[in-house]
Amino acid sequence: MGVYAVTGSASGMGHMVAQKLRDAGHTVIGVDIKQADIVADLSTAEGRRAAADCVLASSRARLDGAVLAAGLGPGPAADRSRLIAQVNYFGVVDLLDAWRPALASATRAKVVVFSSNSTTTTPAVPARTVRAFLADDADKAVRSVKLFGTNASTILYAASKIAVSRWVRREAVKPQWAGAGIRLNALAPGAIMTPLLEEQLSIPKQAKAVRSFPIPIVGFGDAGQLADWALFMLSDAADFLCGSVVFVDGGSDAYFRADDWPRTVPTRRVLHYLKRFSDFSASGPN
Ligand code: NAD
């Protein structure tokens, strides 16, 4: 049986993941701002540091896996964009940076980061916002969406999930992750019935947007089913899954972007990466 850290363990999909892992006999260290083994506010650097340290102490610096589900959706509150930036992006990246050695201490550790299908279906997300996240500049990311007015937090939400997905894909293949036996992947749900979605449905403008959003199989997803996907991505069956973003969204991404991916790749780029790979794989885990 393994030891797993789960953020967002108090509610929704994180709660279901924690429950299913415990039911299967694993030890779960839940992290949340409320009702958790480790109560910490992931919207502050101090809270993230405390959460990271407490998990390392509780797990004796050895983790078989981690699920990063803590997050906030778009909303009208004045500081929502700042909270989204801090929790959805830095609440993943900072914790995983701190936990990577503990994950490398297990033999076949797996990590699942909650992304979203808002990554590929939200229009007009500025590339500079995503770049600001990847450059660790939360203030710049928040400033860059101010011009969207009442839609700012919707755009920032999508940008935070694009950035965290790109971070997963960039890091997953590196020697310190793939080479250290850690499988790092992202799960991208569509609209799933949880308190996060309920909050959106309680705000008339957002409810209208959510309800008119195309979902080919019709209806909202189930938190328990998404938790099953996360558990599958934590299992031995996922040994060969690395840097993937798995969409479980009732078909919305395919509806909007059927021909965007897979796409052909220029020969020049393939040759560049082939040349780089020998140096890259030779550098080994650190
Ligand atoms: P949820 O609101 O039910 O759960 C989110 C959890 O994050 C809560 O327990 C909350 O307390 C915790 N959290 C929020 N702010 C925190 C903070 N500052 N510090 C510590 N914990 C904090 O939401 P959910 O729908 O289960 O969402 C789980 C993940 O899935 C999120 O990352 C969300 O963005 C993503 N997601 C959700 C949907 C959806 O439709 N529900 C769709 C796509 C992606």
PDB file of C-alpha atoms and ligand atoms in Angstrom, residues 8 10-14 32-34 40-43 69-72 87-88 114-116 157 161 189-192 194-197, ligand 1:
ATOM      1  CA  GLY A   8      -8.117  19.888  -2.362  1.00  0.00           C
ATOM      2  CA  ALA A  10     -11.959  18.523   1.468  1.00  0.00           C
ATOM      3  CA  SER A  11     -14.279  18.805  -1.513  1.00  0.00           C
ATOM      4  CA  GLY A  12     -15.251  17.688  -4.995  1.00  0.00           C
ATOM      5  CA  MET A  13     -12.833  15.604  -7.043  1.00  0.00           C
ATOM      6  CA  GLY A  14      -9.939  15.835  -4.564  1.00  0.00           C
ATOM      7  CA  ASP A  32      -6.810  21.799   2.129  1.00  0.00           C
ATOM      8  CA  ILE A  33      -7.725  25.179   3.568  1.00  0.00           C
ATOM      9  CA  LYS A  34     -10.340  23.385   5.727  1.00  0.00           C
ATOM     10  CA  ALA A  40      -2.909  25.197   4.851  1.00  0.00           C
ATOM     11  CA  ASP A  41      -3.722  28.157   2.656  1.00  0.00           C
ATOM     12  CA  LEU A  42      -2.157  27.426  -0.732  1.00  0.00           C
ATOM     13  CA  SER A  43      -2.796  31.004  -1.878  1.00  0.00           C
ATOM     14  CA  ALA A  69      -6.696  19.018  -7.080  1.00  0.00           C
ATOM     15  CA  ALA A  70      -6.929  22.212  -4.995  1.00  0.00           C
ATOM     16  CA  GLY A  71      -8.213  25.011  -7.163  1.00  0.00           C
ATOM     17  CA  LEU A  72     -10.688  27.827  -7.609  1.00  0.00           C
ATOM     18  CA  VAL A  87      -3.659  28.310  -5.888  1.00  0.00           C
ATOM     19  CA  ASN A  88      -4.153  26.920  -9.415  1.00  0.00           C
ATOM     20  CA  PHE A 114      -5.827  18.730 -12.280  1.00  0.00           C
ATOM     21  CA  SER A 115      -5.925  20.819 -15.442  1.00  0.00           C
ATOM     22  CA  SER A 116      -9.158  21.681 -17.283  1.00  0.00           C
ATOM     23  CA  TYR A 157      -8.473  30.594 -14.855  1.00  0.00           C
ATOM     24  CA  LYS A 161      -4.557  25.768 -16.362  1.00  0.00           C
ATOM     25  CA  PRO A 189     -11.956  17.543 -16.856  1.00  0.00           C
ATOM     26  CA  GLY A 190     -14.859  19.311 -18.499  1.00  0.00           C
ATOM     27  CA  ALA A 191     -17.806  20.571 -16.439  1.00  0.00           C
ATOM     28  CA  ILE A 192     -18.024  18.235 -13.434  1.00  0.00           C
ATOM     29  CA  THR A 194     -18.829  19.705  -7.708  1.00  0.00           C
ATOM     30  CA  PRO A 195     -19.069  22.724  -5.368  1.00  0.00           C
ATOM     31  CA  LEU A 196     -16.818  24.602  -7.819  1.00  0.00           C
ATOM     32  CA  LEU A 197     -19.341  24.164 -10.638  1.00  0.00           C
TER      33      LEU A 197
HETATM   34  P1  NAD B   1     -14.018  21.970  -5.343  1.00  0.00           P
HETATM   35  O1  NAD B   1     -14.314  23.411  -5.116  1.00  0.00           O
HETATM   36  O2  NAD B   1     -15.056  20.982  -4.988  1.00  0.00           O
HETATM   37  O3  NAD B   1     -12.669  21.566  -4.597  1.00  0.00           O
HETATM   38  C1  NAD B   1     -11.541  22.401  -4.624  1.00  0.00           C
HETATM   39  C2  NAD B   1     -10.829  22.291  -3.297  1.00  0.00           C
HETATM   40  O4  NAD B   1      -9.716  23.210  -3.327  1.00  0.00           O
HETATM   41  C3  NAD B   1     -11.704  22.680  -2.092  1.00  0.00           C
HETATM   42  O5  NAD B   1     -11.681  21.677  -1.105  1.00  0.00           O
HETATM   43  C4  NAD B   1     -11.078  23.962  -1.599  1.00  0.00           C
HETATM   44  O6  NAD B   1     -11.186  24.165  -0.196  1.00  0.00           O
HETATM   45  C5  NAD B   1      -9.637  23.775  -2.040  1.00  0.00           C
HETATM   46  N1  NAD B   1      -8.958  25.074  -2.046  1.00  0.00           N
HETATM   47  C6  NAD B   1      -9.387  26.221  -2.633  1.00  0.00           C
HETATM   48  N2  NAD B   1      -8.590  27.249  -2.283  1.00  0.00           N
HETATM   49  C7  NAD B   1      -7.630  26.733  -1.475  1.00  0.00           C
HETATM   50  C8  NAD B   1      -6.532  27.298  -0.793  1.00  0.00           C
HETATM   51  N3  NAD B   1      -6.274  28.624  -0.842  1.00  0.00           N
HETATM   52  N4  NAD B   1      -5.751  26.490  -0.050  1.00  0.00           N
HETATM   53  C9  NAD B   1      -6.016  25.164   0.055  1.00  0.00           C
HETATM   54  N5  NAD B   1      -7.050  24.574  -0.566  1.00  0.00           N
HETATM   55  C10 NAD B   1      -7.859  25.352  -1.318  1.00  0.00           C
HETATM   56  O7  NAD B   1     -13.606  21.872  -6.877  1.00  0.00           O
HETATM   57  P2  NAD B   1     -13.455  20.659  -7.902  1.00  0.00           P
HETATM   58  O8  NAD B   1     -14.416  20.897  -8.977  1.00  0.00           O
HETATM   59  O9  NAD B   1     -13.395  19.359  -7.228  1.00  0.00           O
HETATM   60  O10 NAD B   1     -12.032  21.023  -8.509  1.00  0.00           O
HETATM   61  C11 NAD B   1     -10.876  20.214  -8.392  1.00  0.00           C
HETATM   62  C12 NAD B   1      -9.905  20.650  -9.480  1.00  0.00           C
HETATM   63  O11 NAD B   1     -10.471  20.367 -10.771  1.00  0.00           O
HETATM   64  C13 NAD B   1      -9.604  22.151  -9.472  1.00  0.00           C
HETATM   65  O12 NAD B   1      -8.232  22.346  -9.734  1.00  0.00           O
HETATM   66  C14 NAD B   1     -10.449  22.685 -10.612  1.00  0.00           C
HETATM   67  O13 NAD B   1      -9.900  23.846 -11.168  1.00  0.00           O
HETATM   68  C15 NAD B   1     -10.413  21.517 -11.589  1.00  0.00           C
HETATM   69  N6  NAD B   1     -11.537  21.486 -12.522  1.00  0.00           N
HETATM   70  C16 NAD B   1     -12.821  21.461 -12.089  1.00  0.00           C
HETATM   71  C17 NAD B   1     -13.831  21.403 -13.030  1.00  0.00           C
HETATM   72  C18 NAD B   1     -15.289  21.326 -12.644  1.00  0.00           C
HETATM   73  O14 NAD B   1     -16.144  21.508 -13.512  1.00  0.00           O
HETATM   74  N7  NAD B   1     -15.626  21.044 -11.402  1.00  0.00           N
HETATM   75  C19 NAD B   1     -13.535  21.409 -14.407  1.00  0.00           C
HETATM   76  C20 NAD B   1     -12.210  21.443 -14.798  1.00  0.00           C
HETATM   77  C21 NAD B   1     -11.213  21.468 -13.852  1.00  0.00           C
END
